[in-house]
């Protein structure tokens, strides 16, 4: 039977060229680029809470790192290193090989090295800590939004939430449509390049993990401002647009989790620069509202009338 150290050597000890010393010792040894700040974020994914226990392990490996990289993207940080603490109910070599391949595929795409972690026996879950670098004064934070700033969002909203609704039996989709939407749920794309491009342009930023309203709300709270969003400007994919009559449409688009897009604010005079960034990255960037001095978050329809909101997003400890 494989020991803890056998598992680490076999699945999670690939070369880490950016580390002085990677996995295999009591600690990793890392050299931060002189003059740079270290950005650090940790996320835990738990079976039955963040993913289904029978999830494809290769996609789970990708997603478990990608959602952490999304946090670095929201800070405008360049990914450098990651650690993984994984708890397993049993040793399943086929599952571990697929999970590791998915994780390392995401790591290779974003030039981040796995440099250590831990393995434990218990209910399936994984905790990743990611580290990135950002120049002093260049980090995108939640507390910089100012009255008059424009609110922007990358990509499209609601795809992942509708995929989850289909898995839970609340929505019938064709196999083709489900495959398209479920890719957004199971294999999110962290907007690292966008975060880097928004340095010195965005006044604040956050990644959308718990839903637009909830996550934008964190910016408003930290910045001590409010916002008004134009419902008609919210970007949705063609598939989600076709589901506009579904009772869950507003909840999925406004409060659905797992988008992993960036929501950010910027002075109004940065519009041309942001449009150019979107064009250079081939990424849809949409202005959806404005920051106001008055506290609170308001969503209006095409006639400027407020829309009643019955949900703002996911909360692990909400009753």
PDB file of C-alpha atoms in Angstrom:
ATOM      1  CA  UNK A   1       0.000   0.000   0.000  1.00  0.00           C
ATOM      2  CA  UNK A   2       1.292   3.469  -0.876  1.00  0.00           C
ATOM      3  CA  UNK A   3       2.515   5.665   1.986  1.00  0.00           C
ATOM      4  CA  UNK A   4       1.889   9.399   2.260  1.00  0.00           C
ATOM      5  CA  UNK A   5       5.386  10.069   0.958  1.00  0.00           C
ATOM      6  CA  UNK A   6       4.968   7.629  -1.914  1.00  0.00           C
ATOM      7  CA  UNK A   7       1.875   9.550  -3.010  1.00  0.00           C
ATOM      8  CA  UNK A   8       3.699  12.864  -2.904  1.00  0.00           C
ATOM      9  CA  UNK A   9       6.682  11.496  -4.837  1.00  0.00           C
ATOM     10  CA  UNK A  10       4.535   9.771  -7.447  1.00  0.00           C
ATOM     11  CA  UNK A  11       1.934  12.444  -8.131  1.00  0.00           C
ATOM     12  CA  UNK A  12       2.953  15.827  -6.753  1.00  0.00           C
ATOM     13  CA  UNK A  13       6.734  16.130  -7.065  1.00  0.00           C
ATOM     14  CA  UNK A  14       7.301  17.316 -10.606  1.00  0.00           C
ATOM     15  CA  UNK A  15      10.198  19.751 -11.140  1.00  0.00           C
ATOM     16  CA  UNK A  16       9.672  23.305  -9.865  1.00  0.00           C
ATOM     17  CA  UNK A  17      12.291  25.324 -11.756  1.00  0.00           C
ATOM     18  CA  UNK A  18      11.247  28.620 -10.152  1.00  0.00           C
ATOM     19  CA  UNK A  19      11.945  27.342  -6.630  1.00  0.00           C
ATOM     20  CA  UNK A  20      15.320  27.002  -4.955  1.00  0.00           C
ATOM     21  CA  UNK A  21      13.894  23.897  -3.268  1.00  0.00           C
ATOM     22  CA  UNK A  22      10.498  22.418  -4.145  1.00  0.00           C
ATOM     23  CA  UNK A  23       8.474  19.497  -2.788  1.00  0.00           C
ATOM     24  CA  UNK A  24      10.207  16.796  -0.769  1.00  0.00           C
ATOM     25  CA  UNK A  25      11.675  18.613   2.232  1.00  0.00           C
ATOM     26  CA  UNK A  26      10.213  20.145   5.396  1.00  0.00           C
ATOM     27  CA  UNK A  27       9.729  23.456   3.573  1.00  0.00           C
ATOM     28  CA  UNK A  28      10.061  24.831   0.083  1.00  0.00           C
ATOM     29  CA  UNK A  29      12.688  27.530  -0.427  1.00  0.00           C
ATOM     30  CA  UNK A  30      11.515  30.388  -2.635  1.00  0.00           C
ATOM     31  CA  UNK A  31      13.293  33.499  -3.884  1.00  0.00           C
ATOM     32  CA  UNK A  32      10.954  36.448  -4.352  1.00  0.00           C
ATOM     33  CA  UNK A  33      12.000  38.854  -7.084  1.00  0.00           C
ATOM     34  CA  UNK A  34      13.752  41.839  -5.445  1.00  0.00           C
ATOM     35  CA  UNK A  35      11.436  44.824  -5.044  1.00  0.00           C
ATOM     36  CA  UNK A  36       8.247  42.787  -5.514  1.00  0.00           C
ATOM     37  CA  UNK A  37       5.455  42.152  -3.010  1.00  0.00           C
ATOM     38  CA  UNK A  38       4.184  38.627  -2.391  1.00  0.00           C
ATOM     39  CA  UNK A  39       0.444  38.079  -2.931  1.00  0.00           C
ATOM     40  CA  UNK A  40      -0.883  34.977  -1.142  1.00  0.00           C
ATOM     41  CA  UNK A  41      -4.326  33.354  -1.276  1.00  0.00           C
ATOM     42  CA  UNK A  42      -5.807  30.085   0.033  1.00  0.00           C
ATOM     43  CA  UNK A  43      -8.979  28.256  -1.010  1.00  0.00           C
ATOM     44  CA  UNK A  44     -10.485  24.962   0.127  1.00  0.00           C
ATOM     45  CA  UNK A  45     -12.712  22.767  -2.053  1.00  0.00           C
ATOM     46  CA  UNK A  46     -14.845  20.192  -0.250  1.00  0.00           C
ATOM     47  CA  UNK A  47     -16.647  17.259  -1.865  1.00  0.00           C
ATOM     48  CA  UNK A  48     -20.398  17.760  -1.714  1.00  0.00           C
ATOM     49  CA  UNK A  49     -20.003  21.513  -1.180  1.00  0.00           C
ATOM     50  CA  UNK A  50     -17.784  22.821  -3.996  1.00  0.00           C
ATOM     51  CA  UNK A  51     -17.885  19.812  -6.291  1.00  0.00           C
ATOM     52  CA  UNK A  52     -19.772  16.565  -6.689  1.00  0.00           C
ATOM     53  CA  UNK A  53     -18.001  13.526  -5.192  1.00  0.00           C
ATOM     54  CA  UNK A  54     -18.029  11.807  -8.593  1.00  0.00           C
ATOM     55  CA  UNK A  55     -16.522  14.808 -10.414  1.00  0.00           C
ATOM     56  CA  UNK A  56     -14.081  14.091 -13.224  1.00  0.00           C
ATOM     57  CA  UNK A  57     -10.717  14.142 -11.391  1.00  0.00           C
ATOM     58  CA  UNK A  58      -8.823  15.762 -14.279  1.00  0.00           C
ATOM     59  CA  UNK A  59     -11.307  18.639 -14.416  1.00  0.00           C
ATOM     60  CA  UNK A  60     -11.263  18.860 -10.629  1.00  0.00           C
ATOM     61  CA  UNK A  61      -7.474  19.131 -10.685  1.00  0.00           C
ATOM     62  CA  UNK A  62      -7.732  22.005 -13.160  1.00  0.00           C
ATOM     63  CA  UNK A  63     -10.491  23.778 -11.248  1.00  0.00           C
ATOM     64  CA  UNK A  64      -8.914  23.460  -7.812  1.00  0.00           C
ATOM     65  CA  UNK A  65      -5.908  25.466  -9.022  1.00  0.00           C
ATOM     66  CA  UNK A  66      -7.803  27.739 -11.413  1.00  0.00           C
ATOM     67  CA  UNK A  67     -10.099  29.143  -8.714  1.00  0.00           C
ATOM     68  CA  UNK A  68      -7.039  30.086  -6.676  1.00  0.00           C
ATOM     69  CA  UNK A  69      -5.339  31.670  -9.668  1.00  0.00           C
ATOM     70  CA  UNK A  70      -8.481  33.747 -10.103  1.00  0.00           C
ATOM     71  CA  UNK A  71      -7.689  35.397  -6.754  1.00  0.00           C
ATOM     72  CA  UNK A  72      -4.207  36.303  -7.987  1.00  0.00           C
ATOM     73  CA  UNK A  73      -5.764  37.670 -11.172  1.00  0.00           C
ATOM     74  CA  UNK A  74      -8.064  39.890  -9.123  1.00  0.00           C
ATOM     75  CA  UNK A  75      -5.001  41.371  -7.401  1.00  0.00           C
ATOM     76  CA  UNK A  76      -3.045  41.913 -10.621  1.00  0.00           C
ATOM     77  CA  UNK A  77      -0.396  39.452  -9.423  1.00  0.00           C
ATOM     78  CA  UNK A  78       1.873  37.258 -11.541  1.00  0.00           C
ATOM     79  CA  UNK A  79       1.490  33.591 -10.465  1.00  0.00           C
ATOM     80  CA  UNK A  80       4.680  31.973  -9.100  1.00  0.00           C
ATOM     81  CA  UNK A  81       4.134  29.106  -6.631  1.00  0.00           C
ATOM     82  CA  UNK A  82       1.441  26.892  -5.135  1.00  0.00           C
ATOM     83  CA  UNK A  83       1.096  24.325  -2.359  1.00  0.00           C
ATOM     84  CA  UNK A  84      -1.526  21.580  -2.137  1.00  0.00           C
ATOM     85  CA  UNK A  85      -2.961  19.902   0.965  1.00  0.00           C
ATOM     86  CA  UNK A  86      -5.223  17.068  -0.189  1.00  0.00           C
ATOM     87  CA  UNK A  87      -7.348  14.778   1.967  1.00  0.00           C
ATOM     88  CA  UNK A  88      -8.311  11.433   0.427  1.00  0.00           C
ATOM     89  CA  UNK A  89     -10.752   8.768   1.649  1.00  0.00           C
ATOM     90  CA  UNK A  90      -8.563   6.100   0.046  1.00  0.00           C
ATOM     91  CA  UNK A  91      -5.696   5.673  -2.390  1.00  0.00           C
ATOM     92  CA  UNK A  92      -7.020   5.456  -5.941  1.00  0.00           C
ATOM     93  CA  UNK A  93      -4.074   5.580  -8.324  1.00  0.00           C
ATOM     94  CA  UNK A  94      -6.173   6.175 -11.433  1.00  0.00           C
ATOM     95  CA  UNK A  95      -8.026   9.056  -9.736  1.00  0.00           C
ATOM     96  CA  UNK A  96      -4.810  10.598  -8.404  1.00  0.00           C
ATOM     97  CA  UNK A  97      -3.050  10.400 -11.762  1.00  0.00           C
ATOM     98  CA  UNK A  98      -5.945  12.164 -13.506  1.00  0.00           C
ATOM     99  CA  UNK A  99      -6.251  14.795 -10.763  1.00  0.00           C
ATOM    100  CA  UNK A 100      -2.532  15.550 -10.852  1.00  0.00           C
ATOM    101  CA  UNK A 101      -2.541  15.787 -14.655  1.00  0.00           C
ATOM    102  CA  UNK A 102      -5.388  18.307 -14.567  1.00  0.00           C
ATOM    103  CA  UNK A 103      -3.706  20.377 -11.864  1.00  0.00           C
ATOM    104  CA  UNK A 104      -0.337  20.411 -13.624  1.00  0.00           C
ATOM    105  CA  UNK A 105      -1.971  21.271 -16.948  1.00  0.00           C
ATOM    106  CA  UNK A 106      -3.443  24.397 -15.372  1.00  0.00           C
ATOM    107  CA  UNK A 107      -0.121  25.129 -13.648  1.00  0.00           C
ATOM    108  CA  UNK A 108       1.814  24.868 -16.905  1.00  0.00           C
ATOM    109  CA  UNK A 109      -0.575  27.194 -18.717  1.00  0.00           C
ATOM    110  CA  UNK A 110      -0.109  29.871 -16.065  1.00  0.00           C
ATOM    111  CA  UNK A 111       3.577  29.268 -15.303  1.00  0.00           C
ATOM    112  CA  UNK A 112       3.095  28.416 -11.636  1.00  0.00           C
ATOM    113  CA  UNK A 113       5.083  25.714  -9.800  1.00  0.00           C
ATOM    114  CA  UNK A 114       3.727  23.299  -7.191  1.00  0.00           C
ATOM    115  CA  UNK A 115       6.337  23.429  -4.427  1.00  0.00           C
ATOM    116  CA  UNK A 116       4.877  21.402  -1.553  1.00  0.00           C
ATOM    117  CA  UNK A 117       1.863  20.508   0.554  1.00  0.00           C
ATOM    118  CA  UNK A 118       0.471  17.573   2.480  1.00  0.00           C
ATOM    119  CA  UNK A 119      -1.636  14.417   2.093  1.00  0.00           C
ATOM    120  CA  UNK A 120      -4.070  13.150   4.727  1.00  0.00           C
ATOM    121  CA  UNK A 121      -6.718  10.447   4.969  1.00  0.00           C
ATOM    122  CA  UNK A 122     -10.324  11.567   5.435  1.00  0.00           C
ATOM    123  CA  UNK A 123     -13.269  13.057   3.540  1.00  0.00           C
ATOM    124  CA  UNK A 124     -12.256  14.239   0.073  1.00  0.00           C
ATOM    125  CA  UNK A 125     -11.143  17.859  -0.006  1.00  0.00           C
ATOM    126  CA  UNK A 126      -8.211  19.922  -1.188  1.00  0.00           C
ATOM    127  CA  UNK A 127      -6.718  23.199   0.006  1.00  0.00           C
ATOM    128  CA  UNK A 128      -4.426  25.138  -2.273  1.00  0.00           C
ATOM    129  CA  UNK A 129      -2.334  28.147  -1.401  1.00  0.00           C
ATOM    130  CA  UNK A 130      -1.073  30.231  -4.301  1.00  0.00           C
ATOM    131  CA  UNK A 131       1.628  32.875  -4.276  1.00  0.00           C
ATOM    132  CA  UNK A 132       2.246  35.572  -6.821  1.00  0.00           C
ATOM    133  CA  UNK A 133       4.227  38.753  -7.230  1.00  0.00           C
ATOM    134  CA  UNK A 134       3.104  42.319  -7.740  1.00  0.00           C
ATOM    135  CA  UNK A 135       5.057  45.604  -7.736  1.00  0.00           C
ATOM    136  CA  UNK A 136       4.528  47.900  -4.736  1.00  0.00           C
ATOM    137  CA  UNK A 137       1.546  50.160  -5.319  1.00  0.00           C
ATOM    138  CA  UNK A 138       0.319  48.162  -8.325  1.00  0.00           C
ATOM    139  CA  UNK A 139      -1.923  45.586  -6.619  1.00  0.00           C
ATOM    140  CA  UNK A 140      -5.614  45.719  -7.489  1.00  0.00           C
ATOM    141  CA  UNK A 141      -7.499  45.958  -4.199  1.00  0.00           C
ATOM    142  CA  UNK A 142     -11.125  46.067  -3.106  1.00  0.00           C
ATOM    143  CA  UNK A 143     -10.874  49.407  -1.326  1.00  0.00           C
ATOM    144  CA  UNK A 144     -10.081  51.768  -4.201  1.00  0.00           C
ATOM    145  CA  UNK A 145     -13.455  52.370  -5.887  1.00  0.00           C
ATOM    146  CA  UNK A 146     -14.477  56.020  -6.100  1.00  0.00           C
ATOM    147  CA  UNK A 147     -17.788  57.745  -6.820  1.00  0.00           C
ATOM    148  CA  UNK A 148     -18.053  58.276 -10.568  1.00  0.00           C
ATOM    149  CA  UNK A 149     -16.022  55.177 -11.467  1.00  0.00           C
ATOM    150  CA  UNK A 150     -17.461  52.802 -14.039  1.00  0.00           C
ATOM    151  CA  UNK A 151     -18.203  49.207 -13.020  1.00  0.00           C
ATOM    152  CA  UNK A 152     -16.942  46.610 -15.490  1.00  0.00           C
ATOM    153  CA  UNK A 153     -17.131  42.830 -15.774  1.00  0.00           C
ATOM    154  CA  UNK A 154     -15.206  40.411 -17.970  1.00  0.00           C
ATOM    155  CA  UNK A 155     -16.690  37.590 -20.000  1.00  0.00           C
ATOM    156  CA  UNK A 156     -20.258  36.425 -19.445  1.00  0.00           C
ATOM    157  CA  UNK A 157     -22.369  35.830 -16.358  1.00  0.00           C
ATOM    158  CA  UNK A 158     -24.533  32.868 -15.409  1.00  0.00           C
ATOM    159  CA  UNK A 159     -23.120  30.044 -17.557  1.00  0.00           C
ATOM    160  CA  UNK A 160     -21.804  28.041 -14.609  1.00  0.00           C
ATOM    161  CA  UNK A 161     -24.938  28.617 -12.530  1.00  0.00           C
ATOM    162  CA  UNK A 162     -27.181  27.349 -15.317  1.00  0.00           C
ATOM    163  CA  UNK A 163     -24.926  24.308 -15.791  1.00  0.00           C
ATOM    164  CA  UNK A 164     -25.313  23.546 -12.084  1.00  0.00           C
ATOM    165  CA  UNK A 165     -29.092  24.022 -12.359  1.00  0.00           C
ATOM    166  CA  UNK A 166     -29.130  21.445 -15.160  1.00  0.00           C
ATOM    167  CA  UNK A 167     -27.083  18.962 -13.108  1.00  0.00           C
ATOM    168  CA  UNK A 168     -29.504  19.412 -10.203  1.00  0.00           C
ATOM    169  CA  UNK A 169     -32.469  18.701 -12.474  1.00  0.00           C
ATOM    170  CA  UNK A 170     -33.917  22.220 -12.482  1.00  0.00           C
ATOM    171  CA  UNK A 171     -33.328  22.758 -16.194  1.00  0.00           C
ATOM    172  CA  UNK A 172     -33.402  20.623 -19.326  1.00  0.00           C
ATOM    173  CA  UNK A 173     -30.642  21.266 -21.863  1.00  0.00           C
ATOM    174  CA  UNK A 174     -29.539  19.506 -25.012  1.00  0.00           C
ATOM    175  CA  UNK A 175     -26.313  17.524 -24.697  1.00  0.00           C
ATOM    176  CA  UNK A 176     -24.508  20.107 -26.810  1.00  0.00           C
ATOM    177  CA  UNK A 177     -25.725  23.073 -24.790  1.00  0.00           C
ATOM    178  CA  UNK A 178     -25.004  21.337 -21.500  1.00  0.00           C
ATOM    179  CA  UNK A 179     -21.456  20.506 -22.618  1.00  0.00           C
ATOM    180  CA  UNK A 180     -20.868  24.160 -23.502  1.00  0.00           C
ATOM    181  CA  UNK A 181     -22.170  25.530 -20.204  1.00  0.00           C
ATOM    182  CA  UNK A 182     -20.635  22.820 -18.032  1.00  0.00           C
ATOM    183  CA  UNK A 183     -17.185  23.673 -19.353  1.00  0.00           C
ATOM    184  CA  UNK A 184     -17.591  27.044 -17.641  1.00  0.00           C
ATOM    185  CA  UNK A 185     -18.534  25.277 -14.402  1.00  0.00           C
ATOM    186  CA  UNK A 186     -15.871  22.576 -14.383  1.00  0.00           C
ATOM    187  CA  UNK A 187     -12.979  24.298 -16.177  1.00  0.00           C
ATOM    188  CA  UNK A 188     -13.066  28.040 -15.399  1.00  0.00           C
ATOM    189  CA  UNK A 189     -10.436  30.263 -16.991  1.00  0.00           C
ATOM    190  CA  UNK A 190      -8.661  32.503 -14.469  1.00  0.00           C
ATOM    191  CA  UNK A 191      -8.302  35.990 -15.972  1.00  0.00           C
ATOM    192  CA  UNK A 192      -4.644  36.362 -15.063  1.00  0.00           C
ATOM    193  CA  UNK A 193      -3.665  38.310 -18.191  1.00  0.00           C
ATOM    194  CA  UNK A 194      -6.531  40.735 -17.628  1.00  0.00           C
ATOM    195  CA  UNK A 195      -5.513  41.353 -14.031  1.00  0.00           C
ATOM    196  CA  UNK A 196      -1.977  42.178 -15.121  1.00  0.00           C
ATOM    197  CA  UNK A 197      -3.227  44.512 -17.849  1.00  0.00           C
ATOM    198  CA  UNK A 198      -5.466  46.390 -15.401  1.00  0.00           C
ATOM    199  CA  UNK A 199      -2.606  47.508 -13.164  1.00  0.00           C
ATOM    200  CA  UNK A 200      -2.571  51.316 -12.981  1.00  0.00           C
ATOM    201  CA  UNK A 201      -5.956  51.398 -14.762  1.00  0.00           C
ATOM    202  CA  UNK A 202      -8.521  49.767 -12.468  1.00  0.00           C
ATOM    203  CA  UNK A 203      -9.291  51.411  -9.134  1.00  0.00           C
ATOM    204  CA  UNK A 204     -10.526  48.146  -7.559  1.00  0.00           C
ATOM    205  CA  UNK A 205     -11.164  44.550  -8.543  1.00  0.00           C
ATOM    206  CA  UNK A 206     -12.533  41.227  -7.323  1.00  0.00           C
ATOM    207  CA  UNK A 207     -13.088  37.819  -8.863  1.00  0.00           C
ATOM    208  CA  UNK A 208     -16.641  36.535  -9.166  1.00  0.00           C
ATOM    209  CA  UNK A 209     -16.819  33.315  -7.171  1.00  0.00           C
ATOM    210  CA  UNK A 210     -20.028  33.805  -5.168  1.00  0.00           C
ATOM    211  CA  UNK A 211     -22.053  35.869  -7.650  1.00  0.00           C
ATOM    212  CA  UNK A 212     -21.905  39.389  -9.087  1.00  0.00           C
ATOM    213  CA  UNK A 213     -24.013  41.073  -6.412  1.00  0.00           C
ATOM    214  CA  UNK A 214     -22.261  39.437  -3.482  1.00  0.00           C
ATOM    215  CA  UNK A 215     -18.752  39.994  -4.776  1.00  0.00           C
ATOM    216  CA  UNK A 216     -19.320  43.553  -5.980  1.00  0.00           C
ATOM    217  CA  UNK A 217     -20.815  44.120  -2.553  1.00  0.00           C
ATOM    218  CA  UNK A 218     -17.395  43.381  -1.037  1.00  0.00           C
ATOM    219  CA  UNK A 219     -15.863  46.172  -3.121  1.00  0.00           C
ATOM    220  CA  UNK A 220     -18.607  48.567  -2.058  1.00  0.00           C
ATOM    221  CA  UNK A 221     -18.153  47.698   1.598  1.00  0.00           C
ATOM    222  CA  UNK A 222     -14.372  48.033   1.561  1.00  0.00           C
ATOM    223  CA  UNK A 223     -14.469  51.218  -0.513  1.00  0.00           C
ATOM    224  CA  UNK A 224     -17.394  52.694   1.470  1.00  0.00           C
ATOM    225  CA  UNK A 225     -19.351  53.538  -1.673  1.00  0.00           C
ATOM    226  CA  UNK A 226     -22.485  52.350  -3.466  1.00  0.00           C
ATOM    227  CA  UNK A 227     -23.288  51.356  -7.037  1.00  0.00           C
ATOM    228  CA  UNK A 228     -26.056  51.340  -9.605  1.00  0.00           C
ATOM    229  CA  UNK A 229     -26.036  48.584 -12.223  1.00  0.00           C
ATOM    230  CA  UNK A 230     -27.890  48.601 -15.535  1.00  0.00           C
ATOM    231  CA  UNK A 231     -29.624  45.237 -15.866  1.00  0.00           C
ATOM    232  CA  UNK A 232     -29.839  45.617 -19.637  1.00  0.00           C
ATOM    233  CA  UNK A 233     -26.035  45.776 -19.927  1.00  0.00           C
ATOM    234  CA  UNK A 234     -25.243  42.564 -18.050  1.00  0.00           C
ATOM    235  CA  UNK A 235     -23.222  40.350 -20.437  1.00  0.00           C
ATOM    236  CA  UNK A 236     -24.585  36.859 -21.015  1.00  0.00           C
ATOM    237  CA  UNK A 237     -23.741  34.186 -23.554  1.00  0.00           C
ATOM    238  CA  UNK A 238     -26.103  33.373 -26.394  1.00  0.00           C
ATOM    239  CA  UNK A 239     -27.175  30.182 -24.611  1.00  0.00           C
ATOM    240  CA  UNK A 240     -28.023  32.018 -21.394  1.00  0.00           C
ATOM    241  CA  UNK A 241     -29.768  34.783 -23.328  1.00  0.00           C
ATOM    242  CA  UNK A 242     -32.059  32.123 -24.781  1.00  0.00           C
ATOM    243  CA  UNK A 243     -32.954  31.101 -21.210  1.00  0.00           C
ATOM    244  CA  UNK A 244     -34.194  34.593 -20.285  1.00  0.00           C
ATOM    245  CA  UNK A 245     -37.715  33.299 -19.587  1.00  0.00           C
ATOM    246  CA  UNK A 246     -36.505  30.724 -17.056  1.00  0.00           C
ATOM    247  CA  UNK A 247     -37.557  31.562 -13.472  1.00  0.00           C
ATOM    248  CA  UNK A 248     -33.947  31.251 -12.291  1.00  0.00           C
ATOM    249  CA  UNK A 249     -32.519  33.625 -14.888  1.00  0.00           C
ATOM    250  CA  UNK A 250     -32.038  36.643 -12.628  1.00  0.00           C
ATOM    251  CA  UNK A 251     -30.625  34.537  -9.801  1.00  0.00           C
ATOM    252  CA  UNK A 252     -28.162  32.740 -12.080  1.00  0.00           C
ATOM    253  CA  UNK A 253     -26.930  35.912 -13.773  1.00  0.00           C
ATOM    254  CA  UNK A 254     -26.890  38.268 -10.794  1.00  0.00           C
ATOM    255  CA  UNK A 255     -26.141  35.887  -7.941  1.00  0.00           C
ATOM    256  CA  UNK A 256     -24.911  32.633  -9.467  1.00  0.00           C
ATOM    257  CA  UNK A 257     -21.466  31.533  -8.351  1.00  0.00           C
ATOM    258  CA  UNK A 258     -18.513  29.975 -10.176  1.00  0.00           C
ATOM    259  CA  UNK A 259     -18.204  32.591 -12.928  1.00  0.00           C
ATOM    260  CA  UNK A 260     -14.576  33.376 -12.008  1.00  0.00           C
ATOM    261  CA  UNK A 261     -14.684  36.480 -14.137  1.00  0.00           C
ATOM    262  CA  UNK A 262     -13.251  39.771 -12.889  1.00  0.00           C
ATOM    263  CA  UNK A 263     -15.468  42.614 -11.735  1.00  0.00           C
ATOM    264  CA  UNK A 264     -13.547  45.861 -11.547  1.00  0.00           C
ATOM    265  CA  UNK A 265     -13.993  49.595 -11.336  1.00  0.00           C
ATOM    266  CA  UNK A 266     -12.112  52.321 -13.164  1.00  0.00           C
ATOM    267  CA  UNK A 267     -12.343  56.073 -13.732  1.00  0.00           C
ATOM    268  CA  UNK A 268     -14.652  56.959 -16.604  1.00  0.00           C
ATOM    269  CA  UNK A 269     -11.755  58.352 -18.649  1.00  0.00           C
ATOM    270  CA  UNK A 270     -10.162  54.876 -18.801  1.00  0.00           C
ATOM    271  CA  UNK A 271     -12.854  53.500 -21.123  1.00  0.00           C
ATOM    272  CA  UNK A 272     -10.720  53.585 -24.267  1.00  0.00           C
ATOM    273  CA  UNK A 273      -7.794  51.919 -22.492  1.00  0.00           C
ATOM    274  CA  UNK A 274     -10.056  49.165 -21.156  1.00  0.00           C
ATOM    275  CA  UNK A 275     -11.653  48.628 -24.563  1.00  0.00           C
ATOM    276  CA  UNK A 276      -8.156  48.262 -26.039  1.00  0.00           C
ATOM    277  CA  UNK A 277      -7.238  45.700 -23.363  1.00  0.00           C
ATOM    278  CA  UNK A 278     -10.321  43.667 -24.184  1.00  0.00           C
ATOM    279  CA  UNK A 279      -9.476  43.748 -27.885  1.00  0.00           C
ATOM    280  CA  UNK A 280      -5.859  42.713 -27.297  1.00  0.00           C
ATOM    281  CA  UNK A 281      -6.897  39.776 -25.091  1.00  0.00           C
ATOM    282  CA  UNK A 282      -9.873  38.749 -27.230  1.00  0.00           C
ATOM    283  CA  UNK A 283     -11.993  39.082 -24.111  1.00  0.00           C
ATOM    284  CA  UNK A 284     -15.406  40.683 -23.717  1.00  0.00           C
ATOM    285  CA  UNK A 285     -15.265  43.580 -21.224  1.00  0.00           C
ATOM    286  CA  UNK A 286     -18.575  45.264 -20.457  1.00  0.00           C
ATOM    287  CA  UNK A 287     -19.419  48.445 -18.576  1.00  0.00           C
ATOM    288  CA  UNK A 288     -22.420  47.554 -16.408  1.00  0.00           C
ATOM    289  CA  UNK A 289     -22.892  50.490 -14.053  1.00  0.00           C
ATOM    290  CA  UNK A 290     -21.430  53.261 -11.997  1.00  0.00           C
ATOM    291  CA  UNK A 291     -20.089  53.752  -8.495  1.00  0.00           C
ATOM    292  CA  UNK A 292     -22.028  56.241  -6.375  1.00  0.00           C
ATOM    293  CA  UNK A 293     -21.228  58.078  -3.162  1.00  0.00           C
ATOM    294  CA  UNK A 294     -24.468  56.851  -1.605  1.00  0.00           C
ATOM    295  CA  UNK A 295     -24.169  53.447   0.070  1.00  0.00           C
ATOM    296  CA  UNK A 296     -26.086  50.460  -1.296  1.00  0.00           C
ATOM    297  CA  UNK A 297     -26.331  48.411  -4.478  1.00  0.00           C
ATOM    298  CA  UNK A 298     -29.166  49.136  -6.884  1.00  0.00           C
ATOM    299  CA  UNK A 299     -30.019  47.314 -10.110  1.00  0.00           C
ATOM    300  CA  UNK A 300     -32.249  49.134 -12.589  1.00  0.00           C
ATOM    301  CA  UNK A 301     -34.141  48.076 -15.705  1.00  0.00           C
ATOM    302  CA  UNK A 302     -34.123  49.788 -19.081  1.00  0.00           C
ATOM    303  CA  UNK A 303     -36.432  52.508 -17.763  1.00  0.00           C
ATOM    304  CA  UNK A 304     -34.253  53.245 -14.763  1.00  0.00           C
ATOM    305  CA  UNK A 305     -36.610  51.536 -12.288  1.00  0.00           C
ATOM    306  CA  UNK A 306     -35.169  49.480  -9.452  1.00  0.00           C
ATOM    307  CA  UNK A 307     -35.386  45.695  -9.721  1.00  0.00           C
ATOM    308  CA  UNK A 308     -36.260  43.753  -6.574  1.00  0.00           C
ATOM    309  CA  UNK A 309     -33.484  41.340  -5.631  1.00  0.00           C
ATOM    310  CA  UNK A 310     -34.268  38.143  -3.714  1.00  0.00           C
ATOM    311  CA  UNK A 311     -30.722  36.777  -3.599  1.00  0.00           C
ATOM    312  CA  UNK A 312     -27.290  38.358  -3.622  1.00  0.00           C
ATOM    313  CA  UNK A 313     -25.040  35.299  -3.826  1.00  0.00           C
ATOM    314  CA  UNK A 314     -23.674  32.185  -2.163  1.00  0.00           C
ATOM    315  CA  UNK A 315     -22.763  32.147   1.527  1.00  0.00           C
ATOM    316  CA  UNK A 316     -21.400  28.972   3.144  1.00  0.00           C
ATOM    317  CA  UNK A 317     -22.936  29.795   6.524  1.00  0.00           C
ATOM    318  CA  UNK A 318     -26.236  31.389   5.541  1.00  0.00           C
ATOM    319  CA  UNK A 319     -29.257  29.563   6.903  1.00  0.00           C
TER     320      UNK A 319
END
